[in-house]
Amino acid sequence: GKHWTVNEVRALIRVWSDKNIQQQLEGTVRNKRIFEQVAARLQKFGIDRDWKQCRTKYKNLKHEYKSVKSAQDSGSRSKTMKFFNELDAILGHCTMEQASKSDN
């Protein structure tokens, strides 16, 4: 598919950062319906992406974030990515919350 622009990724992250969307994504594997919602919201920003493109980009961002995060956790500061802070705001707390839940 065509390359995602910085603005498109920002918009995707903005939609993704919605608590409601996050909760839906955390609780499911079959998430076509959720990404159809995400695509519909992006359309309101004038961004024309289908649900598959949104899901693929979401997965790629999440994967890249995790690899940067684990590199940083092991003391490496060389690995970085665009939007790391935005993603950390969304994903960083999830892992912490889940970790604290399993402690009790």
PDB file of C-alpha atoms in Angstrom:
ATOM      1  CA  GLY A   1       0.000   0.000   0.000  1.00  0.00           C
ATOM      2  CA  LYS A   2       1.017   3.619  -0.133  1.00  0.00           C
ATOM      3  CA  HIS A   3       3.373   4.940   2.497  1.00  0.00           C
ATOM      4  CA  TRP A   4       1.919   6.420   5.680  1.00  0.00           C
ATOM      5  CA  THR A   5       2.708  10.109   6.125  1.00  0.00           C
ATOM      6  CA  VAL A   6       3.691  11.564   9.494  1.00  0.00           C
ATOM      7  CA  ASN A   7       0.271  13.211   9.748  1.00  0.00           C
ATOM      8  CA  GLU A   8      -1.505   9.956   8.991  1.00  0.00           C
ATOM      9  CA  VAL A   9       0.449   8.130  11.686  1.00  0.00           C
ATOM     10  CA  ARG A  10      -0.243  10.957  14.156  1.00  0.00           C
ATOM     11  CA  ALA A  11      -3.954  10.710  13.411  1.00  0.00           C
ATOM     12  CA  LEU A  12      -3.866   6.931  13.807  1.00  0.00           C
ATOM     13  CA  ILE A  13      -2.123   7.307  17.175  1.00  0.00           C
ATOM     14  CA  ARG A  14      -4.654   9.951  18.229  1.00  0.00           C
ATOM     15  CA  VAL A  15      -7.534   7.576  17.493  1.00  0.00           C
ATOM     16  CA  TRP A  16      -5.668   4.685  19.109  1.00  0.00           C
ATOM     17  CA  SER A  17      -5.056   6.738  22.266  1.00  0.00           C
ATOM     18  CA  ASP A  18      -8.823   6.867  22.856  1.00  0.00           C
ATOM     19  CA  LYS A  19      -9.417   4.851  26.055  1.00  0.00           C
ATOM     20  CA  ASN A  20     -12.470   3.198  24.532  1.00  0.00           C
ATOM     21  CA  ILE A  21     -10.513   1.965  21.499  1.00  0.00           C
ATOM     22  CA  GLN A  22      -7.646   0.789  23.716  1.00  0.00           C
ATOM     23  CA  GLN A  23      -9.952  -1.253  25.925  1.00  0.00           C
ATOM     24  CA  GLN A  24     -11.521  -2.887  22.894  1.00  0.00           C
ATOM     25  CA  LEU A  25      -8.122  -3.688  21.409  1.00  0.00           C
ATOM     26  CA  GLU A  26      -6.787  -5.131  24.650  1.00  0.00           C
ATOM     27  CA  GLY A  27      -9.699  -7.494  25.047  1.00  0.00           C
ATOM     28  CA  THR A  28      -9.778  -9.059  21.608  1.00  0.00           C
ATOM     29  CA  VAL A  29      -7.840 -10.831  18.899  1.00  0.00           C
ATOM     30  CA  ARG A  30     -10.452 -10.659  16.142  1.00  0.00           C
ATOM     31  CA  ASN A  31     -10.428  -6.926  15.842  1.00  0.00           C
ATOM     32  CA  LYS A  32     -11.627  -6.188  12.320  1.00  0.00           C
ATOM     33  CA  ARG A  33     -14.671  -4.339  13.646  1.00  0.00           C
ATOM     34  CA  ILE A  34     -12.525  -2.106  15.854  1.00  0.00           C
ATOM     35  CA  PHE A  35     -10.209  -1.230  12.981  1.00  0.00           C
ATOM     36  CA  GLU A  36     -13.232  -0.441  10.834  1.00  0.00           C
ATOM     37  CA  GLN A  37     -14.109   2.129  13.509  1.00  0.00           C
ATOM     38  CA  VAL A  38     -10.531   3.406  13.479  1.00  0.00           C
ATOM     39  CA  ALA A  39     -10.599   3.739   9.671  1.00  0.00           C
ATOM     40  CA  ALA A  40     -13.938   5.585   9.862  1.00  0.00           C
ATOM     41  CA  ARG A  41     -12.473   8.050  12.371  1.00  0.00           C
ATOM     42  CA  LEU A  42      -9.420   8.608  10.183  1.00  0.00           C
ATOM     43  CA  GLN A  43     -11.759   9.380   7.309  1.00  0.00           C
ATOM     44  CA  LYS A  44     -13.099  12.293   9.377  1.00  0.00           C
ATOM     45  CA  PHE A  45      -9.539  13.663   9.389  1.00  0.00           C
ATOM     46  CA  GLY A  46      -9.550  13.272   5.597  1.00  0.00           C
ATOM     47  CA  ILE A  47      -7.344  10.181   5.721  1.00  0.00           C
ATOM     48  CA  ASP A  48      -8.384   7.398   3.413  1.00  0.00           C
ATOM     49  CA  ARG A  49      -7.177   4.093   4.838  1.00  0.00           C
ATOM     50  CA  ASP A  50      -9.045   0.806   5.049  1.00  0.00           C
ATOM     51  CA  TRP A  51      -9.218  -1.295   8.200  1.00  0.00           C
ATOM     52  CA  LYS A  52      -6.505  -3.680   6.985  1.00  0.00           C
ATOM     53  CA  GLN A  53      -4.042  -0.828   6.461  1.00  0.00           C
ATOM     54  CA  CYS A  54      -4.889   0.533   9.909  1.00  0.00           C
ATOM     55  CA  ARG A  55      -4.427  -2.852  11.547  1.00  0.00           C
ATOM     56  CA  THR A  56      -1.130  -3.492   9.767  1.00  0.00           C
ATOM     57  CA  LYS A  57       0.212  -0.062  10.732  1.00  0.00           C
ATOM     58  CA  TYR A  58      -0.963  -0.561  14.315  1.00  0.00           C
ATOM     59  CA  LYS A  59       0.800  -3.936  14.503  1.00  0.00           C
ATOM     60  CA  ASN A  60       3.992  -2.558  12.982  1.00  0.00           C
ATOM     61  CA  LEU A  61       4.079   0.418  15.339  1.00  0.00           C
ATOM     62  CA  LYS A  62       3.413  -1.811  18.316  1.00  0.00           C
ATOM     63  CA  HIS A  63       6.141  -4.242  17.262  1.00  0.00           C
ATOM     64  CA  GLU A  64       8.654  -1.456  16.680  1.00  0.00           C
ATOM     65  CA  TYR A  65       7.750   0.161  19.992  1.00  0.00           C
ATOM     66  CA  LYS A  66       8.251  -3.116  21.868  1.00  0.00           C
ATOM     67  CA  SER A  67      11.657  -3.748  20.328  1.00  0.00           C
ATOM     68  CA  VAL A  68      12.823  -0.196  21.141  1.00  0.00           C
ATOM     69  CA  LYS A  69      11.379  -0.485  24.650  1.00  0.00           C
ATOM     70  CA  SER A  70      13.111  -3.791  25.381  1.00  0.00           C
ATOM     71  CA  ALA A  71      16.400  -2.444  24.002  1.00  0.00           C
ATOM     72  CA  GLN A  72      16.058   0.535  26.348  1.00  0.00           C
ATOM     73  CA  ASP A  73      15.129  -1.704  29.264  1.00  0.00           C
ATOM     74  CA  SER A  74      18.349  -3.623  28.711  1.00  0.00           C
ATOM     75  CA  GLY A  75      20.302  -0.375  28.887  1.00  0.00           C
ATOM     76  CA  SER A  76      20.698   0.419  25.190  1.00  0.00           C
ATOM     77  CA  ARG A  77      19.897   3.961  24.181  1.00  0.00           C
ATOM     78  CA  SER A  78      20.929   3.517  20.550  1.00  0.00           C
ATOM     79  CA  LYS A  79      17.590   2.156  19.377  1.00  0.00           C
ATOM     80  CA  THR A  80      14.895   4.722  18.812  1.00  0.00           C
ATOM     81  CA  MET A  81      11.844   5.410  16.676  1.00  0.00           C
ATOM     82  CA  LYS A  82       9.601   8.223  15.616  1.00  0.00           C
ATOM     83  CA  PHE A  83       6.476   8.526  17.813  1.00  0.00           C
ATOM     84  CA  PHE A  84       8.091   6.567  20.645  1.00  0.00           C
ATOM     85  CA  ASN A  85       6.831   9.011  23.281  1.00  0.00           C
ATOM     86  CA  GLU A  86       3.300   9.015  21.902  1.00  0.00           C
ATOM     87  CA  LEU A  87       3.252   5.229  21.856  1.00  0.00           C
ATOM     88  CA  ASP A  88       4.829   5.034  25.294  1.00  0.00           C
ATOM     89  CA  ALA A  89       1.955   7.137  26.599  1.00  0.00           C
ATOM     90  CA  ILE A  90      -0.476   4.532  25.246  1.00  0.00           C
ATOM     91  CA  LEU A  91       1.444   1.284  25.641  1.00  0.00           C
ATOM     92  CA  GLY A  92       3.801   2.056  28.503  1.00  0.00           C
ATOM     93  CA  HIS A  93       1.039   2.173  31.088  1.00  0.00           C
ATOM     94  CA  CYS A  94      -0.728  -0.939  29.774  1.00  0.00           C
ATOM     95  CA  THR A  95       2.218  -3.177  30.501  1.00  0.00           C
ATOM     96  CA  MET A  96       2.683  -1.575  33.929  1.00  0.00           C
ATOM     97  CA  GLU A  97      -0.992  -2.014  34.808  1.00  0.00           C
ATOM     98  CA  GLN A  98      -0.977  -5.628  33.702  1.00  0.00           C
ATOM     99  CA  ALA A  99       2.218  -6.249  35.630  1.00  0.00           C
ATOM    100  CA  SER A 100       0.786  -4.813  38.840  1.00  0.00           C
ATOM    101  CA  LYS A 101      -2.411  -6.829  38.389  1.00  0.00           C
ATOM    102  CA  SER A 102      -0.464 -10.073  38.269  1.00  0.00           C
ATOM    103  CA  ASP A 103       1.427  -9.093  41.448  1.00  0.00           C
ATOM    104  CA  ASN A 104      -1.648  -9.188  43.686  1.00  0.00           C
TER     105      ASN A 104
END
